Amino acid sequence: MRILGFSILATLIATSSLRAEPSAEQQVGDAVKAPDLTVVHLWAPWCSNCQVELKSGGWLKMAKENPKTRFIFVSVWNNGNDGRAMLEKFGLTSQANVTITADPRPRTGEAKIKQFAGLPLSWIPATLIYKGGDLRYALNYGEVRFPVLQQFLADSESEWSHKGEAKLEE
């Protein structure tokens, strides 16, 4: 009977792991393929620079003023904690265009995440802007200035091209 019970438990664990939530990187990878803009913000609740961004109200204002843009907050270096309580405190969890996820790896040590979505990660906060699967801007190494981020969103929406322009003479 014990063996049967163990077999059933093992089957349940295996089945549930097949239905596990996708990783943060997989969620982001799928989301950034959308034709609309996607902003991926790598942060952690313990990070003082990340806290300043939230306290300023900049992220909430960005989410409200850009309802067609998807904002994904990915908590990193936080042992799998997604920081939802802090984001809720600043009104972000009630925004329909905000997704919250976390990388499960530890904050320190060799298992600490050093790359996200194929890009190096050595400092937070870091903010990535995608459109249609293409990385348009990467803002690394510190607090984002929200007017600059708004300009990058506007620039990412424009459809410009150098086709037909004269080439420089050599």
Tab-separated table of C-alpha atoms in Angstrom:
chain	number	residue	atom	x	y	z
A	1	MET	CA	0.000	0.000	0.000
A	2	ARG	CA	2.860	2.341	0.816
A	3	ILE	CA	4.360	1.816	-2.624
A	4	LEU	CA	1.015	2.568	-4.275
A	5	GLY	CA	0.657	5.750	-2.192
A	6	PHE	CA	4.180	6.822	-3.130
A	7	SER	CA	3.475	6.127	-6.821
A	8	ILE	CA	0.319	8.240	-6.718
A	9	LEU	CA	2.156	11.080	-4.961
A	10	ALA	CA	4.992	10.944	-7.494
A	11	THR	CA	2.480	11.024	-10.354
A	12	LEU	CA	0.671	14.033	-8.854
A	13	ILE	CA	3.938	15.932	-8.407
A	14	ALA	CA	5.039	15.155	-11.965
A	15	THR	CA	1.646	16.181	-13.371
A	16	SER	CA	1.567	19.439	-11.434
A	17	SER	CA	5.082	20.337	-12.550
A	18	LEU	CA	3.995	19.906	-16.167
A	19	ARG	CA	1.350	22.577	-15.582
A	20	ALA	CA	3.678	24.900	-13.690
A	21	GLU	CA	3.634	28.581	-14.450
A	22	PRO	CA	6.090	29.628	-17.139
A	23	SER	CA	9.311	31.211	-15.919
A	24	ALA	CA	9.600	34.994	-15.787
A	25	GLU	CA	11.892	34.906	-18.825
A	26	GLN	CA	9.400	32.788	-20.757
A	27	GLN	CA	6.517	35.107	-19.784
A	28	VAL	CA	8.519	38.116	-20.953
A	29	GLY	CA	9.677	36.339	-24.109
A	30	ASP	CA	6.092	35.607	-25.064
A	31	ALA	CA	4.822	39.089	-24.141
A	32	VAL	CA	7.418	41.092	-26.052
A	33	LYS	CA	6.403	39.453	-29.328
A	34	ALA	CA	3.149	41.433	-29.276
A	35	PRO	CA	2.888	44.254	-31.826
A	36	ASP	CA	2.259	46.857	-29.107
A	37	LEU	CA	4.904	48.268	-26.789
A	38	THR	CA	6.052	46.239	-23.810
A	39	VAL	CA	8.136	47.720	-21.009
A	40	VAL	CA	10.044	45.182	-18.923
A	41	HIS	CA	11.228	46.563	-15.596
A	42	LEU	CA	13.766	44.505	-13.632
A	43	TRP	CA	13.684	45.537	-9.995
A	44	ALA	CA	13.594	44.382	-6.357
A	45	PRO	CA	11.666	45.718	-3.361
A	46	TRP	CA	14.838	46.039	-1.245
A	47	CYS	CA	16.615	48.193	-3.869
A	48	SER	CA	16.707	51.875	-2.831
A	49	ASN	CA	16.788	53.112	-6.451
A	50	CYS	CA	13.727	50.982	-7.249
A	51	GLN	CA	11.947	52.365	-4.192
A	52	VAL	CA	12.624	55.957	-5.276
A	53	GLU	CA	11.051	55.247	-8.684
A	54	LEU	CA	7.932	53.906	-7.003
A	55	LYS	CA	7.690	56.678	-4.393
A	56	SER	CA	7.851	59.344	-7.098
A	57	GLY	CA	4.633	57.943	-8.593
A	58	GLY	CA	6.324	57.751	-11.984
A	59	TRP	CA	5.497	54.109	-12.678
A	60	LEU	CA	1.829	54.523	-11.799
A	61	LYS	CA	1.595	57.635	-13.980
A	62	MET	CA	3.318	55.793	-16.870
A	63	ALA	CA	0.893	52.866	-16.633
A	64	LYS	CA	-2.136	55.159	-16.509
A	65	GLU	CA	-0.998	57.455	-19.322
A	66	ASN	CA	-0.009	54.567	-21.613
A	67	PRO	CA	-2.914	52.097	-21.400
A	68	LYS	CA	-1.951	50.327	-24.652
A	69	THR	CA	1.567	49.678	-23.353
A	70	ARG	CA	2.126	46.538	-21.323
A	71	PHE	CA	4.333	46.937	-18.250
A	72	ILE	CA	5.964	43.829	-16.778
A	73	PHE	CA	7.623	44.158	-13.386
A	74	VAL	CA	10.120	41.338	-12.903
A	75	SER	CA	11.526	41.076	-9.398
A	76	VAL	CA	15.111	39.789	-9.576
A	77	TRP	CA	17.711	39.013	-6.923
A	78	ASN	CA	14.854	38.566	-4.476
A	79	ASN	CA	14.703	34.788	-3.880
A	80	GLY	CA	11.536	34.382	-5.963
A	81	ASN	CA	9.505	37.050	-4.123
A	82	ASP	CA	7.617	39.118	-6.711
A	83	GLY	CA	7.340	42.256	-4.558
A	84	ARG	CA	3.590	42.449	-5.165
A	85	ALA	CA	2.934	43.978	-1.725
A	86	MET	CA	5.154	46.954	-2.499
A	87	LEU	CA	3.697	47.408	-5.990
A	88	GLU	CA	0.211	47.266	-4.488
A	89	LYS	CA	1.164	49.981	-1.997
A	90	PHE	CA	1.910	52.274	-4.958
A	91	GLY	CA	-1.252	51.399	-6.924
A	92	LEU	CA	0.338	49.310	-9.664
A	93	THR	CA	-1.445	46.009	-9.027
A	94	SER	CA	-4.803	47.539	-9.963
A	95	GLN	CA	-3.618	48.560	-13.438
A	96	ALA	CA	-4.888	46.263	-16.201
A	97	ASN	CA	-1.723	46.761	-18.260
A	98	VAL	CA	0.665	45.732	-15.448
A	99	THR	CA	1.969	42.179	-15.003
A	100	ILE	CA	4.008	41.121	-11.980
A	101	THR	CA	6.394	38.182	-11.938
A	102	ALA	CA	9.667	37.097	-10.341
A	103	ASP	CA	12.836	35.242	-11.126
A	104	PRO	CA	13.124	32.411	-8.576
A	105	ARG	CA	16.888	32.521	-8.177
A	106	PRO	CA	18.657	33.824	-5.054
A	107	ARG	CA	19.870	37.355	-4.398
A	108	THR	CA	23.522	36.393	-4.007
A	109	GLY	CA	25.960	33.660	-4.900
A	110	GLU	CA	26.747	31.739	-8.046
A	111	ALA	CA	23.084	30.946	-8.763
A	112	LYS	CA	22.206	34.674	-8.861
A	113	ILE	CA	20.769	35.717	-12.217
A	114	LYS	CA	23.387	37.503	-14.353
A	115	GLN	CA	21.453	37.598	-17.601
A	116	PHE	CA	17.798	38.126	-18.454
A	117	ALA	CA	16.219	37.532	-21.853
A	118	GLY	CA	19.664	37.220	-23.392
A	119	LEU	CA	20.886	40.571	-22.015
A	120	PRO	CA	23.460	41.067	-19.259
A	121	LEU	CA	22.065	41.988	-15.860
A	122	SER	CA	24.504	43.524	-13.421
A	123	TRP	CA	22.482	46.322	-11.806
A	124	ILE	CA	18.893	47.172	-10.996
A	125	PRO	CA	16.676	48.827	-11.797
A	126	ALA	CA	16.946	48.080	-15.487
A	127	THR	CA	14.202	48.875	-17.996
A	128	LEU	CA	13.777	47.358	-21.458
A	129	ILE	CA	11.385	48.591	-24.151
A	130	TYR	CA	10.186	46.184	-26.847
A	131	LYS	CA	7.900	46.473	-29.837
A	132	GLY	CA	6.921	43.531	-32.010
A	133	GLY	CA	9.687	41.360	-30.596
A	134	ASP	CA	12.406	43.951	-31.176
A	135	LEU	CA	14.339	45.561	-28.348
A	136	ARG	CA	14.011	49.309	-28.929
A	137	TYR	CA	15.742	50.686	-25.822
A	138	ALA	CA	17.604	49.332	-22.794
A	139	LEU	CA	17.964	51.595	-19.777
A	140	ASN	CA	20.406	50.091	-17.325
A	141	TYR	CA	22.233	51.063	-14.182
A	142	GLY	CA	19.853	53.165	-12.162
A	143	GLU	CA	16.658	55.082	-11.806
A	144	VAL	CA	14.693	55.865	-14.919
A	145	ARG	CA	13.716	59.454	-15.640
A	146	PHE	CA	10.066	59.210	-16.563
A	147	PRO	CA	9.968	62.049	-19.122
A	148	VAL	CA	12.849	60.285	-20.910
A	149	LEU	CA	11.002	56.962	-20.728
A	150	GLN	CA	7.882	58.626	-22.149
A	151	GLN	CA	9.955	59.994	-25.038
A	152	PHE	CA	11.404	56.522	-25.688
A	153	LEU	CA	7.872	55.095	-25.795
A	154	ALA	CA	6.845	57.766	-28.310
A	155	ASP	CA	9.973	57.141	-30.381
A	156	SER	CA	9.318	53.392	-30.314
A	157	GLU	CA	5.825	53.939	-31.727
A	158	SER	CA	7.061	55.966	-34.698
A	159	GLU	CA	7.558	54.189	-38.003
A	160	TRP	CA	10.648	55.788	-39.452
A	161	SER	CA	13.043	54.436	-42.010
A	162	HIS	CA	16.151	55.517	-43.874
A	163	LYS	CA	14.981	53.903	-47.106
A	164	GLY	CA	15.222	56.282	-50.016
A	165	GLU	CA	17.559	58.709	-48.247
A	166	ALA	CA	20.752	59.700	-50.014
A	167	LYS	CA	23.884	57.983	-48.809
A	168	LEU	CA	26.852	59.980	-47.578
A	169	GLU	CA	29.634	60.455	-50.066
A	170	GLU	CA	32.892	58.793	-49.000
